[in-house]
mmCIF file of C-alpha atoms in Angstrom:
data_model
loop_
_atom_site.group_PDB
_atom_site.id
_atom_site.type_symbol
_atom_site.label_atom_id
_atom_site.label_comp_id
_atom_site.label_asym_id
_atom_site.label_seq_id
_atom_site.Cartn_x
_atom_site.Cartn_y
_atom_site.Cartn_z
ATOM 1 C CA MET A 20 56.058 50.326 98.384
ATOM 2 C CA THR A 21 56.707 54.059 99.430
ATOM 3 C CA ALA A 22 60.016 56.029 97.199
ATOM 4 C CA ALA A 23 62.508 56.666 99.174
ATOM 5 C CA GLN A 24 62.541 60.601 99.728
ATOM 6 C CA SER A 25 65.612 62.837 100.857
ATOM 7 C CA ALA A 26 65.315 65.506 103.363
ATOM 8 C CA LEU A 27 67.220 67.716 101.230
ATOM 9 C CA PRO A 28 65.060 69.439 98.371
ATOM 10 C CA SER A 29 66.283 69.258 95.033
ATOM 11 C CA GLY A 30 69.136 72.451 94.464
ATOM 12 C CA ALA A 31 68.745 73.096 98.323
ATOM 13 C CA ASP A 32 71.847 74.522 99.929
ATOM 14 C CA PRO A 33 72.077 72.169 103.417
ATOM 15 C CA ARG A 34 73.148 75.045 105.752
ATOM 16 C CA VAL A 35 69.912 77.025 104.403
ATOM 17 C CA HIS A 36 67.330 74.463 104.792
ATOM 18 C CA THR A 37 68.728 73.348 108.096
ATOM 19 C CA ARG A 38 68.250 76.855 109.340
ATOM 20 C CA LEU A 39 65.073 76.622 107.811
ATOM 21 C CA LEU A 40 63.994 73.491 109.227
ATOM 22 C CA ALA A 41 64.950 75.050 113.194
ATOM 23 C CA ARG A 42 62.040 77.533 112.329
ATOM 24 C CA VAL A 43 59.320 75.232 110.934
ATOM 25 C CA ARG A 44 59.901 73.147 114.067
ATOM 26 C CA ALA A 45 60.163 75.987 116.750
ATOM 27 C CA ALA A 46 57.093 77.542 115.026
ATOM 28 C CA ALA A 47 54.664 73.875 114.668
ATOM 29 C CA LEU A 48 55.591 72.573 118.046
ATOM 30 C CA ALA A 49 54.627 75.877 119.061
ATOM 31 C CA GLY A 50 51.665 75.646 117.398
ATOM 32 C CA GLY A 51 51.806 78.705 115.573
ATOM 33 C CA THR A 52 52.207 78.931 111.601
ATOM 34 C CA PRO A 53 55.620 77.527 110.625
ATOM 35 C CA PRO A 54 57.199 79.530 107.487
ATOM 36 C CA ALA A 55 56.871 76.621 105.730
ATOM 37 C CA PRO A 56 55.001 72.721 106.214
ATOM 38 C CA PRO A 57 57.029 70.174 107.146
ATOM 39 C CA ARG A 58 57.163 67.393 105.217
ATOM 40 C CA PRO A 59 53.970 64.953 105.393
ATOM 41 C CA VAL A 60 55.473 62.572 106.949
ATOM 42 C CA ILE A 61 57.388 64.469 109.744
ATOM 43 C CA GLY A 62 54.397 66.306 110.486
ATOM 44 C CA ALA A 63 52.349 63.231 110.749
ATOM 45 C CA SER A 64 55.040 62.058 113.237
ATOM 46 C CA TRP A 65 55.325 65.103 115.356
ATOM 47 C CA ARG A 66 51.392 65.222 115.454
ATOM 48 C CA ARG A 67 51.262 61.507 116.958
ATOM 49 C CA LEU A 68 53.785 62.322 119.241
ATOM 50 C CA ARG A 69 52.338 65.539 120.929
ATOM 51 C CA GLY A 70 49.152 63.523 120.792
ATOM 52 C CA SER A 71 51.257 61.058 123.258
ATOM 53 C CA GLY A 72 52.673 63.741 126.038
ATOM 54 C CA LEU A 73 56.084 63.130 124.724
ATOM 55 C CA ASP A 74 58.205 66.457 125.188
ATOM 56 C CA PRO A 75 59.695 68.002 122.355
ATOM 57 C CA SER A 76 62.474 69.867 125.173
ATOM 58 C CA ARG A 77 63.681 66.509 126.704
ATOM 59 C CA THR A 78 65.781 64.020 125.368
ATOM 60 C CA PRO A 79 64.708 60.518 126.660
ATOM 61 C CA ASP A 80 66.758 58.551 128.929
ATOM 62 C CA VAL A 81 66.191 54.986 128.576
ATOM 63 C CA ALA A 82 68.918 52.823 129.448
ATOM 64 C CA PRO A 83 70.555 49.954 126.844
ATOM 65 C CA LEU A 84 70.458 46.618 126.887
ATOM 66 C CA THR A 85 72.788 44.532 128.730
ATOM 67 C CA GLY A 86 75.306 42.593 127.085
ATOM 68 C CA PRO A 87 73.050 39.238 127.739
ATOM 69 C CA GLU A 88 70.010 40.512 126.330
ATOM 70 C CA LEU A 89 71.754 42.484 123.520
ATOM 71 C CA GLU A 90 73.612 39.092 122.701
ATOM 72 C CA ARG A 91 69.820 37.424 123.034
ATOM 73 C CA ARG A 92 68.507 40.375 121.187
ATOM 74 C CA ARG A 93 70.896 39.733 118.364
ATOM 75 C CA ALA A 94 71.018 36.329 118.142
ATOM 76 C CA GLU A 95 66.686 36.194 117.915
ATOM 77 C CA SER A 96 66.651 39.080 115.113
ATOM 78 C CA GLY A 97 67.669 36.546 112.654
ATOM 79 C CA LEU A 98 69.560 39.733 110.508
ATOM 80 C CA ALA A 99 73.510 38.477 111.434
ATOM 81 C CA PRO A 100 73.465 36.570 108.307
ATOM 82 C CA LEU A 101 73.179 40.017 106.404
ATOM 83 C CA LEU A 102 75.908 41.656 108.341
ATOM 84 C CA PRO A 103 78.615 40.959 105.612
ATOM 85 C CA LEU A 104 76.405 42.207 103.077
ATOM 86 C CA LEU A 105 75.478 45.623 105.195
ATOM 87 C CA ARG A 106 78.953 45.908 105.695
ATOM 88 C CA GLU A 107 80.498 45.548 102.089
ATOM 89 C CA ARG A 108 78.382 48.202 101.002
ATOM 90 C CA LEU A 109 77.911 50.852 103.586
ATOM 91 C CA LEU A 110 80.599 50.655 105.611
ATOM 92 C CA PRO A 111 83.084 52.348 103.443
ATOM 93 C CA VAL A 112 80.450 55.057 102.946
ATOM 94 C CA ALA A 113 80.054 55.891 106.259
ATOM 95 C CA LEU A 114 83.959 55.753 107.049
ATOM 96 C CA ASP A 115 84.451 58.209 103.886
ATOM 97 C CA ALA A 116 81.405 60.581 105.129
ATOM 98 C CA GLY A 117 82.173 60.646 109.047
ATOM 99 C CA GLN A 118 79.038 58.793 110.095
ATOM 100 C CA VAL A 119 77.947 55.240 111.805
ATOM 101 C CA LEU A 120 76.555 52.195 110.172
ATOM 102 C CA VAL A 121 73.705 50.875 112.316
ATOM 103 C CA VAL A 122 71.284 47.992 112.162
ATOM 104 C CA GLY A 123 68.639 47.926 114.795
ATOM 105 C CA ASP A 124 65.900 45.194 115.535
ATOM 106 C CA ALA A 125 61.798 45.405 114.597
ATOM 107 C CA GLY A 126 61.802 47.002 117.966
ATOM 108 C CA CYS A 127 64.165 49.307 117.761
ATOM 109 C CA ARG A 128 66.634 48.706 119.215
ATOM 110 C CA VAL A 129 70.968 49.297 117.861
ATOM 111 C CA LEU A 130 72.019 46.028 117.692
ATOM 112 C CA TRP A 131 74.897 46.584 115.828
ATOM 113 C CA ARG A 132 77.020 50.051 115.646
ATOM 114 C CA GLU A 133 80.412 50.307 113.358
ATOM 115 C CA GLY A 134 82.040 53.937 112.033
ATOM 116 C CA GLY A 135 85.647 56.297 112.546
ATOM 117 C CA ALA A 136 86.479 56.660 116.712
ATOM 118 C CA GLY A 137 85.596 60.504 116.313
ATOM 119 C CA VAL A 138 81.727 60.023 115.039
ATOM 120 C CA CYS A 139 81.309 57.163 117.282
ATOM 121 C CA ARG A 140 82.529 59.428 120.111
ATOM 122 C CA ARG A 141 79.616 61.604 119.103
ATOM 123 C CA ALA A 142 77.172 59.077 119.534
ATOM 124 C CA ASP A 143 78.383 57.949 122.688
ATOM 125 C CA ARG A 144 77.232 61.394 124.176
ATOM 126 C CA LEU A 145 74.186 61.394 121.977
ATOM 127 C CA GLY A 146 73.674 57.548 123.907
ATOM 128 C CA PHE A 147 73.242 56.540 120.060
ATOM 129 C CA VAL A 148 74.895 53.177 121.621
ATOM 130 C CA GLU A 149 74.739 49.534 121.009
ATOM 131 C CA GLY A 150 71.385 48.761 122.405
ATOM 132 C CA SER A 151 70.467 51.809 122.671
ATOM 133 C CA ALA A 152 66.356 52.549 122.115
ATOM 134 C CA TRP A 153 64.869 54.522 119.241
ATOM 135 C CA ASP A 154 61.572 53.806 118.896
ATOM 136 C CA GLU A 155 59.599 57.124 117.687
ATOM 137 C CA ASP A 156 57.444 56.766 120.845
ATOM 138 C CA VAL A 157 60.062 56.357 122.833
ATOM 139 C CA VAL A 158 62.800 59.151 121.710
ATOM 140 C CA GLY A 159 61.021 60.923 119.222
ATOM 141 C CA THR A 160 60.576 61.279 115.338
ATOM 142 C CA ASN A 161 64.019 59.342 113.917
ATOM 143 C CA ALA A 162 65.077 57.964 111.064
ATOM 144 C CA ILE A 163 65.385 54.251 112.534
ATOM 145 C CA GLY A 164 61.921 54.606 114.474
ATOM 146 C CA THR A 165 59.916 56.674 112.284
ATOM 147 C CA SER A 166 60.513 54.392 109.170
ATOM 148 C CA VAL A 167 59.242 51.624 111.438
ATOM 149 C CA VAL A 168 56.261 52.912 112.368
ATOM 150 C CA VAL A 169 55.522 54.137 108.563
ATOM 151 C CA ARG A 170 57.330 50.924 106.961
ATOM 152 C CA ALA A 171 59.244 52.783 104.428
ATOM 153 C CA PRO A 172 62.736 54.349 104.085
ATOM 154 C CA LEU A 173 63.047 57.473 106.012
ATOM 155 C CA GLN A 174 65.698 60.241 106.114
ATOM 156 C CA VAL A 175 65.358 62.797 108.419
ATOM 157 C CA HIS A 176 67.593 65.771 108.816
ATOM 158 C CA ALA A 177 68.533 67.846 112.072
ATOM 159 C CA ALA A 178 65.330 69.840 113.085
ATOM 160 C CA GLU A 179 63.256 67.334 111.455
ATOM 161 C CA HIS A 180 63.784 65.038 114.944
ATOM 162 C CA TYR A 181 60.956 65.563 117.389
ATOM 163 C CA ALA A 182 63.532 65.495 120.653
ATOM 164 C CA GLU A 183 65.860 69.138 120.336
ATOM 165 C CA GLY A 184 68.858 67.186 121.470
ATOM 166 C CA HIS A 185 69.007 65.493 117.984
ATOM 167 C CA GLN A 186 68.558 68.288 116.119
ATOM 168 C CA PRO A 187 72.667 68.278 115.642
ATOM 169 C CA TRP A 188 72.094 64.334 114.027
ATOM 170 C CA THR A 189 71.400 63.380 109.964
ATOM 171 C CA CYS A 190 69.602 59.659 109.977
ATOM 172 C CA ALA A 191 68.835 57.669 106.835
ATOM 173 C CA ALA A 192 67.245 54.510 107.442
ATOM 174 C CA ALA A 193 65.285 51.378 105.596
ATOM 175 C CA PRO A 194 63.729 48.606 107.203
ATOM 176 C CA LEU A 195 64.915 45.452 106.130
ATOM 177 C CA ARG A 196 61.621 42.935 105.704
ATOM 178 C CA ASP A 197 61.002 39.305 105.272
ATOM 179 C CA PRO A 198 60.332 38.793 101.886
ATOM 180 C CA VAL A 199 57.606 35.653 102.365
ATOM 181 C CA THR A 200 55.381 37.534 104.782
ATOM 182 C CA GLY A 201 56.442 41.094 104.664
ATOM 183 C CA ARG A 202 56.811 41.543 108.553
ATOM 184 C CA VAL A 203 59.477 44.512 109.845
ATOM 185 C CA LEU A 204 62.539 42.067 110.818
ATOM 186 C CA GLY A 205 64.587 45.359 111.637
ATOM 187 C CA VAL A 206 66.482 48.236 110.027
ATOM 188 C CA VAL A 207 69.645 49.491 108.713
ATOM 189 C CA ASP A 208 70.617 53.142 109.057
ATOM 190 C CA LEU A 209 73.610 55.642 108.075
ATOM 191 C CA SER A 210 74.105 58.351 110.822
ATOM 192 C CA GLY A 211 75.915 61.415 111.423
ATOM 193 C CA PRO A 212 76.185 64.996 112.118
ATOM 194 C CA ALA A 213 73.807 67.137 110.784
ATOM 195 C CA SER A 214 76.642 69.042 108.106
ATOM 196 C CA THR A 215 77.125 65.155 106.670
ATOM 197 C CA VAL A 216 73.901 65.257 105.215
ATOM 198 C CA HIS A 217 73.431 64.244 101.408
ATOM 199 C CA ARG A 218 70.848 63.605 99.453
ATOM 200 C CA SER A 219 71.770 60.617 97.792
ATOM 201 C CA THR A 220 72.289 58.715 100.945
ATOM 202 C CA ILE A 221 68.620 57.728 101.877
ATOM 203 C CA ALA A 222 68.562 55.902 98.209
ATOM 204 C CA LEU A 223 71.963 54.186 98.617
ATOM 205 C CA VAL A 224 70.133 53.111 102.189
ATOM 206 C CA ASP A 225 66.898 51.814 100.471
ATOM 207 C CA ALA A 226 69.046 50.013 97.693
ATOM 208 C CA VAL A 227 71.356 48.071 100.060
ATOM 209 C CA ALA A 228 68.384 47.166 102.488
ATOM 210 C CA ALA A 229 66.817 45.436 98.968
ATOM 211 C CA LEU A 230 69.449 43.292 98.286
ATOM 212 C CA ALA A 231 69.162 42.039 101.765
ATOM 213 C CA GLY A 232 66.015 41.060 101.001
ATOM 214 C CA GLN A 233 67.223 39.410 97.925
ATOM 215 C CA GLU A 234 69.609 37.787 100.097
ATOM 216 C CA LEU A 235 66.790 36.698 102.685
ATOM 217 C CA SER A 236 64.544 35.203 99.634
ATOM 218 C CA ARG A 237 67.300 33.372 98.331
ATOM 219 C CA ALA A 238 67.892 32.092 101.577
ATOM 220 C CA HIS A 239 64.183 31.434 101.996
ATOM 221 C CA VAL A 240 64.505 28.930 98.855
ATOM 222 C CA ARG A 241 67.359 26.962 99.817
ATOM 223 C CA HIS A 242 65.546 26.595 103.923
ATOM 224 C CA VAL A 243 62.259 24.998 101.785
ATOM 225 C CA GLU A 244 64.060 22.998 99.758
ATOM 226 C CA ARG A 245 66.187 21.174 102.730
ATOM 227 C CA LEU A 246 62.756 21.115 104.382
ATOM 228 C CA ARG A 247 61.338 19.300 101.039
ATOM 229 C CA ALA A 248 63.283 16.782 100.901
ATOM 230 C CA LEU A 249 62.703 16.113 104.666
ATOM 231 C CA ALA A 250 59.098 15.892 104.072
ATOM 232 C CA ALA A 251 58.787 13.136 101.213
ATOM 233 C CA PRO A 252 59.662 10.288 103.281
ATOM 234 C CA LEU A 253 57.413 11.367 105.806
ATOM 235 C CA LEU A 254 54.547 12.346 104.104
ATOM 236 C CA ALA A 255 54.467 8.820 102.141
ATOM 237 C CA ARG A 256 54.512 6.686 105.469
ATOM 238 C CA LEU A 257 51.125 8.915 106.423
ATOM 239 C CA SER A 258 47.399 8.102 105.900
ATOM 240 C CA GLY A 259 45.032 10.874 105.841
ATOM 241 C CA PRO A 260 45.916 15.017 105.456
ATOM 242 C CA ALA A 261 48.953 16.885 106.249
ATOM 243 C CA LEU A 262 51.314 19.468 105.188
ATOM 244 C CA VAL A 263 54.781 20.448 106.596
ATOM 245 C CA VAL A 264 55.870 23.926 106.944
ATOM 246 C CA GLY A 265 58.566 26.543 107.535
ATOM 247 C CA VAL A 266 58.761 28.146 110.836
ATOM 248 C CA ASP A 267 57.300 31.188 108.426
ATOM 249 C CA GLY A 268 53.955 28.810 107.645
ATOM 250 C CA CYS A 269 55.373 28.485 104.238
ATOM 251 C CA THR A 270 54.690 24.948 102.519
ATOM 252 C CA ALA A 271 57.639 22.709 101.575
ATOM 253 C CA ALA A 272 55.037 19.452 101.079
ATOM 254 C CA ALA A 273 51.279 18.322 101.312
ATOM 255 C CA THR A 274 49.433 15.343 100.679
ATOM 256 C CA GLY A 275 45.623 14.456 101.043
ATOM 257 C CA LEU A 276 44.703 18.295 100.518
ATOM 258 C CA ALA A 277 45.048 21.619 98.415
ATOM 259 C CA ALA A 278 47.397 23.246 100.862
ATOM 260 C CA PRO A 279 47.722 26.781 100.381
ATOM 261 C CA ASP A 280 51.472 27.972 100.031
ATOM 262 C CA ARG A 281 51.974 29.839 103.346
ATOM 263 C CA VAL A 282 49.958 28.921 106.433
ATOM 264 C CA VAL A 283 49.786 31.993 109.061
ATOM 265 C CA LEU A 284 50.859 29.948 111.807
ATOM 266 C CA PRO A 285 50.046 31.454 115.665
ATOM 267 C CA GLU A 286 53.026 33.209 117.160
ATOM 268 C CA HIS A 287 53.771 30.992 119.457
ATOM 269 C CA VAL A 288 53.651 27.295 118.198
ATOM 270 C CA HIS A 289 53.803 24.601 120.108
ATOM 271 C CA PRO A 290 53.443 20.679 119.657
ATOM 272 C CA GLY A 291 49.899 19.353 120.279
ATOM 273 C CA PRO A 292 46.289 20.185 119.158
ATOM 274 C CA ALA A 293 45.766 23.491 117.931
ATOM 275 C CA TRP A 294 43.942 25.649 115.896
ATOM 276 C CA VAL A 295 44.847 27.232 112.404
ATOM 277 C CA PRO A 296 42.968 29.529 110.679
ATOM 278 C CA ALA A 297 43.303 28.341 107.425
ATOM 279 C CA LEU A 298 43.196 24.540 108.024
ATOM 280 C CA GLY A 299 40.798 24.509 111.439
ATOM 281 C CA ARG A 300 41.659 22.128 114.201
ATOM 282 C CA CYS A 301 45.141 20.184 113.786
ATOM 283 C CA THR A 302 47.833 18.065 115.371
ATOM 284 C CA VAL A 303 50.952 20.087 115.544
ATOM 285 C CA GLU A 304 54.540 17.793 115.574
ATOM 286 C CA PRO A 305 57.598 19.482 115.209
ATOM 287 C CA LEU A 306 60.311 19.025 112.381
ATOM 288 C CA PRO A 307 64.018 20.546 112.278
ATOM 289 C CA GLY A 308 62.967 24.064 110.496
ATOM 290 C CA GLY A 309 59.467 23.602 110.658
ATOM 291 C CA TRP A 310 56.406 21.556 111.497
ATOM 292 C CA LEU A 311 53.885 19.040 110.476
ATOM 293 C CA LEU A 312 50.649 19.721 110.368
ATOM 294 C CA ARG A 313 47.771 16.837 110.631
ATOM 295 C CA PRO A 314 44.557 18.546 110.107
ATOM 296 C CA ARG A 315 41.414 17.037 112.267
ATOM 297 C CA GLY A 316 38.806 18.002 109.854
ATOM 298 C CA PRO A 317 35.976 21.096 110.426
ATOM 299 C CA ALA A 318 34.467 20.715 113.952
ATOM 300 C CA ASP A 319 31.386 23.080 114.886
ATOM 301 C CA ASP A 320 32.215 22.606 118.296
ATOM 302 C CA ASP A 321 35.444 23.849 117.584
ATOM 303 C CA ARG A 322 34.959 27.281 115.641
ATOM 304 C CA PRO A 323 36.704 30.442 117.595
ATOM 305 C CA THR A 324 34.931 31.542 120.740
ATOM 306 C CA GLY A 325 36.525 34.744 121.350
ATOM 307 C CA LEU A 326 39.093 37.846 120.128
ATOM 308 C CA VAL A 327 41.054 40.233 122.092
ATOM 309 C CA LEU A 328 42.462 43.426 120.300
ATOM 310 C CA ASP A 329 45.488 44.443 122.343
ATOM 311 C CA LEU A 330 46.423 47.590 121.307
ATOM 312 C CA ALA A 331 47.905 48.409 125.060
ATOM 313 C CA GLY A 332 51.655 47.029 124.547
ATOM 314 C CA PRO A 333 54.300 48.219 122.073
ATOM 315 C CA ARG A 334 53.050 46.320 118.894
ATOM 316 C CA PRO A 335 49.655 45.659 118.296
ATOM 317 C CA ARG A 336 48.427 41.604 118.792
ATOM 318 C CA VAL A 337 45.350 39.678 117.829
ATOM 319 C CA GLN A 338 44.623 36.559 120.347
ATOM 320 C CA VAL A 339 41.746 34.031 118.986
ATOM 321 C CA THR A 340 39.994 31.871 121.503
ATOM 322 C CA GLY A 341 38.095 28.536 121.033
ATOM 323 C CA PRO A 342 37.846 24.938 122.498
ATOM 324 C CA SER A 343 41.528 23.653 121.109
ATOM 325 C CA GLY A 344 42.988 26.488 123.217
ATOM 326 C CA SER A 345 44.101 30.508 122.326
ATOM 327 C CA TRP A 346 46.800 31.332 119.700
ATOM 328 C CA THR A 347 48.274 35.335 119.414
ATOM 329 C CA ALA A 348 49.438 36.954 116.022
ATOM 330 C CA ALA A 349 51.171 40.458 115.393
ATOM 331 C CA LEU A 350 49.175 43.124 113.522
ATOM 332 C CA SER A 351 49.923 45.735 111.372
ATOM 333 C CA LEU A 352 49.109 48.937 112.353
ATOM 334 C CA ARG A 353 46.895 48.855 109.121
ATOM 335 C CA HIS A 354 45.625 45.412 109.966
ATOM 336 C CA ALA A 355 44.579 46.530 113.627
ATOM 337 C CA GLU A 356 43.299 49.529 112.558
ATOM 338 C CA ILE A 357 40.819 47.721 110.084
ATOM 339 C CA LEU A 358 40.023 45.366 112.762
ATOM 340 C CA LEU A 359 39.322 48.025 115.282
ATOM 341 C CA ALA A 360 36.796 49.638 113.107
ATOM 342 C CA LEU A 361 34.782 46.619 112.765
ATOM 343 C CA THR A 362 34.703 45.974 116.218
ATOM 344 C CA GLY A 363 33.060 49.280 116.223
ATOM 345 C CA GLN A 364 30.259 48.288 113.923
ATOM 346 C CA PRO A 365 28.750 44.856 114.537
ATOM 347 C CA ALA A 366 26.448 45.644 111.838
ATOM 348 C CA GLY A 367 29.852 44.816 109.702
ATOM 349 C CA ARG A 368 31.155 47.439 107.445
ATOM 350 C CA SER A 369 30.962 47.794 103.052
ATOM 351 C CA ALA A 370 34.304 48.331 101.533
ATOM 352 C CA ALA A 371 33.438 51.943 100.845
ATOM 353 C CA ALA A 372 32.208 52.547 104.337
ATOM 354 C CA LEU A 373 35.659 50.803 105.613
ATOM 355 C CA ALA A 374 37.280 52.984 103.259
ATOM 356 C CA ALA A 375 35.744 56.139 104.625
ATOM 357 C CA ASP A 376 36.393 55.121 108.136
ATOM 358 C CA LEU A 377 40.411 54.541 107.348
ATOM 359 C CA PHE A 378 41.253 56.586 104.647
ATOM 360 C CA GLY A 379 38.471 59.684 104.323
ATOM 361 C CA ASP A 380 37.812 58.290 101.334
ATOM 362 C CA PRO A 381 35.399 55.857 100.320
ATOM 363 C CA ARG A 382 36.539 55.299 96.838
ATOM 364 C CA ARG A 383 39.910 53.482 98.199
ATOM 365 C CA THR A 384 38.120 50.461 97.593
ATOM 366 C CA VAL A 385 40.569 48.324 95.809
ATOM 367 C CA THR A 386 43.090 49.206 99.269
ATOM 368 C CA VAL A 387 40.396 48.023 101.395
ATOM 369 C CA ARG A 388 39.509 44.532 99.590
ATOM 370 C CA ALA A 389 43.245 43.633 99.824
ATOM 371 C CA GLU A 390 44.344 44.297 103.043
ATOM 372 C CA VAL A 391 41.271 42.707 104.052
ATOM 373 C CA SER A 392 41.842 39.361 102.434
ATOM 374 C CA ARG A 393 45.245 39.895 103.929
ATOM 375 C CA LEU A 394 44.016 40.343 107.251
ATOM 376 C CA ARG A 395 41.651 37.088 106.648
ATOM 377 C CA ARG A 396 44.331 35.063 106.300
ATOM 378 C CA THR A 397 45.175 35.438 109.826
ATOM 379 C CA LEU A 398 42.021 35.406 111.570
ATOM 380 C CA GLY A 399 40.188 33.017 109.336
ATOM 381 C CA SER A 400 36.296 32.336 109.913
ATOM 382 C CA VAL A 401 36.168 35.062 112.240
ATOM 383 C CA LEU A 402 36.049 37.474 109.882
ATOM 384 C CA LEU A 403 33.375 37.779 107.575
ATOM 385 C CA THR A 404 32.518 39.250 104.591
ATOM 386 C CA GLN A 405 29.439 41.026 102.564
ATOM 387 C CA PRO A 406 29.679 43.213 104.996
ATOM 388 C CA TYR A 407 32.831 43.324 106.443
ATOM 389 C CA ARG A 408 32.394 41.868 110.285
ATOM 390 C CA VAL A 409 33.749 39.910 112.911
ATOM 391 C CA ASP A 410 31.770 36.967 113.739
ATOM 392 C CA GLU A 411 28.413 37.682 115.912
ATOM 393 C CA ASP A 412 29.008 34.591 117.385
ATOM 394 C CA VAL A 413 32.676 35.706 118.654
ATOM 395 C CA ASP A 414 33.115 37.805 121.881
ATOM 396 C CA VAL A 415 35.111 40.469 120.833
ATOM 397 C CA GLN A 416 37.182 42.537 123.327
ATOM 398 C CA VAL A 417 39.708 46.034 122.511
ATOM 399 C CA ARG A 418 42.325 46.833 124.950
ATOM 400 C CA LEU A 419 42.931 50.684 123.943
ATOM 401 C CA PRO A 420 46.248 52.536 124.302
ATOM 402 C CA THR A 421 46.267 55.972 126.442
ATOM 403 C CA PRO A 422 46.996 57.690 124.690
ATOM 404 C CA VAL A 423 45.484 56.497 121.244
ATOM 405 C CA ALA A 424 48.410 58.554 119.831
ATOM 406 C CA ARG A 425 50.854 56.451 121.469
ATOM 407 C CA LEU A 426 50.430 53.217 118.942
ATOM 408 C CA LEU A 427 47.976 54.259 115.597
ATOM 409 C CA PRO A 428 47.832 57.074 113.303
ATOM 410 C CA ALA A 429 45.855 59.705 114.122
ATOM 411 C CA SER A 430 43.288 58.712 111.405
ATOM 412 C CA THR A 431 42.219 56.011 113.570
ATOM 413 C CA ALA A 432 41.427 58.331 117.110
ATOM 414 C CA PRO A 433 37.940 58.559 115.895
ATOM 415 C CA LEU A 434 37.645 55.106 115.502
ATOM 416 C CA VAL A 435 38.950 54.617 119.121
ATOM 417 C CA GLU A 436 36.694 57.715 121.027
ATOM 418 C CA ARG A 437 33.598 55.875 119.013
ATOM 419 C CA LEU A 438 34.262 52.322 120.449
ATOM 420 C CA ARG A 439 34.644 54.005 123.716
ATOM 421 C CA ARG A 440 31.784 55.805 124.125
ATOM 422 C CA GLY A 441 30.107 52.466 123.115
#
């Protein structure tokens, strides 16, 4: 987990530092030599956006969600139960500091915004309203969108914003994560005029996001306990292996097999036959708050036959196809990088070679092994080891973004170009 880092250096005068950032941004985006380097996380964001062709002199005009669509996104986000905690811990600070409290979903749409009347009017003029879009590749470097990209708390101040129209603003955001899967569910943010910047804001937002994660963890435990009570009499009546999992794939109860703690489910689960990476062929039956999975046993004719790595959409996804049908799962940027690297090397890569591909450092094998292990929980037998590679019997397709920098980190560009050259 990356530690929260303030946008203000220790002991810096905010007004002096704000003027310095303006000179840094002007020089860096003009291709010159800035008087000081931007922070690494900001510099990396600027490079991604310059590579994507986003114009820093224009503030993108993206229409906010309509009322019904906003309500739908609020309901689907799963973040509403966290609002009392977030309001209790952060809204008094926002009101006292002249800032707004914002909660957004994983797609960086503003779902809720609260604050004093004056700062809300200023946010309205900026287009920072409920339903507005703040993902990095749409509006440029900002705390909400860029914290989701880097999956870490982030404060963005004044001219660190990529869009010129956002420079009069300061913001501090932290991702809200699913405590079981690690998936980013959304983001919490404190934002206001640049004059309201404070070094401690990012630490506070990060701490409250951690409290929200604990709240979600307790809710998860209660849900699994309820599902376990429901599953016990059901499994007792069944013959053959079976397990009951929550909607997040966490195992509540099992019979007739050594079940993993969590099963990676397809992105869209439907009753009927399905292929699940950890179990193979299964029959899926719905339960209140979860699923009953009944493995049908391994079969050579049911092995996956196709894989599509989709990098052309707003978020990377993988689709696996076999005789039992197809399933789709979302991928983190890191897992998308790994799979992209392996699709370009049919013979496979050692841990050291893959570390060199991803990080430019063949010594980072521990990180590579851990990430590949997590990815194999999603892909199962599609991804082989010793060396790491995609099963040669699986037909692989890659849908590439245009341009590459719109989605993946800059380090991935050589992998994509190598793949394009065939």
